[in-house]
Coordinates of C-alpha atoms in Angstrom, one line a residue:
X1 CA -71.1 25.9 -107.5
X2 CA -71.5 27.4 -104.2
X3 CA -75.3 26.2 -103.8
X4 CA -74.0 22.7 -104.6
X5 CA -71.2 23.0 -102.1
X6 CA -73.5 24.2 -99.5
X7 CA -76.2 21.8 -100.2
X8 CA -73.8 18.6 -100.5
X9 CA -70.5 19.4 -98.9
X10 CA -71.2 17.5 -96.2
X11 CA -72.2 14.4 -97.8
X12 CA -69.5 14.1 -100.3
X13 CA -66.9 13.9 -97.6
X14 CA -69.2 11.4 -95.6
X15 CA -69.2 9.3 -99.0
X16 CA -65.4 9.5 -99.5
X17 CA -64.7 8.8 -95.7
X18 CA -66.9 5.9 -95.9
X19 CA -65.6 4.4 -99.1
X20 CA -62.4 4.3 -97.2
X21 CA -63.0 3.0 -94.4
X22 CA -65.1 0.3 -96.1
X23 CA -62.5 -0.7 -98.7
X24 CA -59.4 -0.4 -96.1
X25 CA -61.8 -2.3 -94.2
X26 CA -62.4 -5.1 -96.7
X27 CA -58.6 -5.1 -98.2
X28 CA -57.8 -5.7 -94.4
X29 CA -59.5 -8.7 -93.9
X30 CA -58.5 -10.2 -96.9
X31 CA -54.8 -9.7 -96.5
X32 CA -55.9 -11.7 -93.3
X33 CA -57.9 -14.6 -93.9
X34 CA -56.1 -14.5 -97.6
X35 CA -52.7 -14.1 -96.1
X36 CA -51.9 -14.6 -92.8
X37 CA -50.8 -10.9 -93.0
X38 CA -52.7 -7.4 -92.4
X39 CA -50.8 -3.5 -91.4
X40 CA -50.4 -1.6 -89.1
X41 CA -51.7 1.8 -92.0
X42 CA -55.2 -0.7 -92.8
X43 CA -56.7 -0.3 -89.0
X44 CA -54.7 3.7 -89.0
X45 CA -57.0 4.3 -92.1
X46 CA -60.4 2.5 -91.1
X47 CA -59.9 4.6 -87.5
X48 CA -58.9 8.0 -89.3
X49 CA -62.0 7.9 -91.6
X50 CA -64.3 6.3 -88.8
X51 CA -63.7 9.9 -86.2
X52 CA -63.5 12.5 -89.2
X53 CA -66.9 10.1 -90.2
X54 CA -68.2 11.6 -87.1
X55 CA -67.9 14.9 -86.7
X56 CA -68.1 16.1 -90.0
X57 CA -71.7 13.7 -89.5
X58 CA -72.3 15.7 -86.4
X59 CA -72.1 19.3 -88.6
X60 CA -74.4 17.6 -91.2
X61 CA -76.9 16.1 -88.9
X62 CA -77.4 20.3 -87.5
X63 CA -77.4 21.3 -91.2
X64 CA -80.2 18.1 -91.2
X65 CA -81.5 18.9 -88.0
X66 CA -80.8 15.1 -86.6
X67 CA -79.4 15.3 -83.6
X68 CA -81.5 13.2 -81.4
X69 CA -83.9 15.6 -79.1
X70 CA -86.4 15.3 -76.8
X71 CA -89.0 17.5 -78.6
X72 CA -92.5 16.3 -76.8
X73 CA -93.0 19.8 -75.6
X74 CA -93.2 21.1 -79.4
X75 CA -95.6 19.4 -79.9
X76 CA -97.6 22.1 -78.1
X77 CA -95.8 25.4 -78.2
X78 CA -96.6 27.8 -81.3
X79 CA -94.3 28.0 -84.4
X80 CA -92.6 31.5 -83.1
X81 CA -91.7 30.4 -79.4
X82 CA -91.1 27.1 -81.8
X83 CA -88.6 29.6 -83.5
X84 CA -87.2 30.9 -80.2
X85 CA -86.8 27.6 -78.4
X86 CA -84.6 26.3 -81.2
X87 CA -82.6 29.7 -81.6
X88 CA -82.5 29.0 -77.7
X89 CA -80.7 25.6 -78.1
X90 CA -78.7 27.1 -82.2
X91 CA -77.0 29.3 -79.4
X92 CA -76.1 27.2 -77.0
X93 CA -74.8 25.1 -79.1
X94 CA -72.8 27.7 -80.9
X95 CA -71.2 28.3 -77.5
X96 CA -70.3 25.1 -76.5
X97 CA -68.9 24.6 -80.2
X98 CA -67.2 27.6 -80.5
X99 CA -65.1 25.9 -76.7
X100 CA -64.4 23.4 -78.7
X101 CA -63.4 24.7 -81.4
X102 CA -60.5 26.8 -79.5
X103 CA -59.7 23.8 -77.7
X104 CA -59.9 20.8 -80.5
X105 CA -57.0 23.6 -82.8
X106 CA -55.1 24.3 -79.7
X107 CA -54.5 20.7 -79.6
X108 CA -52.5 20.9 -83.1
X109 CA -50.9 23.4 -82.7
X110 CA -49.3 21.2 -80.0
X111 CA -48.9 18.3 -82.2
X112 CA -47.3 20.4 -84.8
X113 CA -45.6 22.7 -82.5
X114 CA -43.4 18.2 -81.9
X115 CA -44.3 17.3 -85.1
X116 CA -46.3 14.0 -84.0
X117 CA -47.0 11.1 -86.7
X118 CA -49.4 8.1 -86.6
X119 CA -47.3 4.5 -85.6
X120 CA -48.2 3.2 -88.8
X121 CA -49.0 5.2 -91.6
X122 CA -46.0 7.9 -90.8
X123 CA -48.4 10.3 -91.3
X124 CA -48.6 13.6 -88.8
X125 CA -51.1 13.5 -87.1
X126 CA -52.1 17.6 -87.3
X127 CA -54.0 15.7 -89.9
X128 CA -56.2 13.5 -88.3
X129 CA -55.8 15.6 -85.1
X130 CA -58.2 18.1 -87.8
X131 CA -61.2 16.3 -88.0
X132 CA -62.2 17.9 -83.7
X133 CA -61.5 21.7 -85.1
X134 CA -63.1 20.7 -88.9
X135 CA -66.7 19.2 -87.7
X136 CA -66.6 21.9 -85.5
X137 CA -66.5 24.4 -87.9
X138 CA -68.4 22.9 -90.2
X139 CA -70.9 22.5 -87.0
X140 CA -70.8 26.3 -86.8
X141 CA -71.2 27.0 -90.4
X142 CA -74.6 25.4 -90.2
X143 CA -75.3 26.4 -86.2
X144 CA -75.7 29.9 -87.9
X145 CA -77.8 29.3 -90.9
X146 CA -80.3 28.4 -89.0
X147 CA -80.1 30.5 -87.1
X148 CA -80.5 33.2 -90.2
X149 CA -83.5 30.2 -91.3
X150 CA -85.4 30.7 -87.7
X151 CA -84.9 34.2 -87.7
X152 CA -86.2 34.4 -90.9
X153 CA -89.4 31.6 -89.6
X154 CA -90.4 34.2 -85.8
X155 CA -89.5 36.8 -88.7
X156 CA -92.9 36.1 -91.1
X157 CA -94.4 34.6 -88.6
X158 CA -94.1 31.1 -90.4
X159 CA -93.4 27.6 -89.5
X160 CA -89.9 26.9 -88.2
X161 CA -87.6 24.2 -89.7
X162 CA -87.5 20.7 -87.7
X163 CA -85.7 18.5 -89.6
X164 CA -87.1 15.7 -91.8
X165 CA -90.0 13.8 -89.3
X166 CA -88.0 9.7 -89.1
X167 CA -91.7 7.8 -88.7
X168 CA -93.9 10.2 -90.3

């Protein structure tokens, strides 16, 4: 079960938030067009689903090495140099992610302290603000896995995982 969760956790979460976004948006469009009425909560659900999609999607992209990068120089490097460069990039990204988790968690704690709620749903803003620390925490987990995978490739002298090619 842990292997299935490790392999598909982001996919399942992205599917849930994407379906929530699409269904809510479709319902709100139909309500607006057929009944000339829309709700404030529908717009909030779509907005916050999109925010979760973005942050969980960023973690999924780290796992698959799918973030946009300039990789022209990578074609001319040895497997060892590629592994070292990827390790360096993962370390820099991890440092940024640690800072982001810290400061975004600070925002969640301030929201908890003052008990802020969303305008339409009247739900605690903590649930929506958690998207950033959750996304960056998932990113840290995937960066740790990537780091270990790259260290194994460096140790064994095998080609480093570079993600799936888009146009090959």
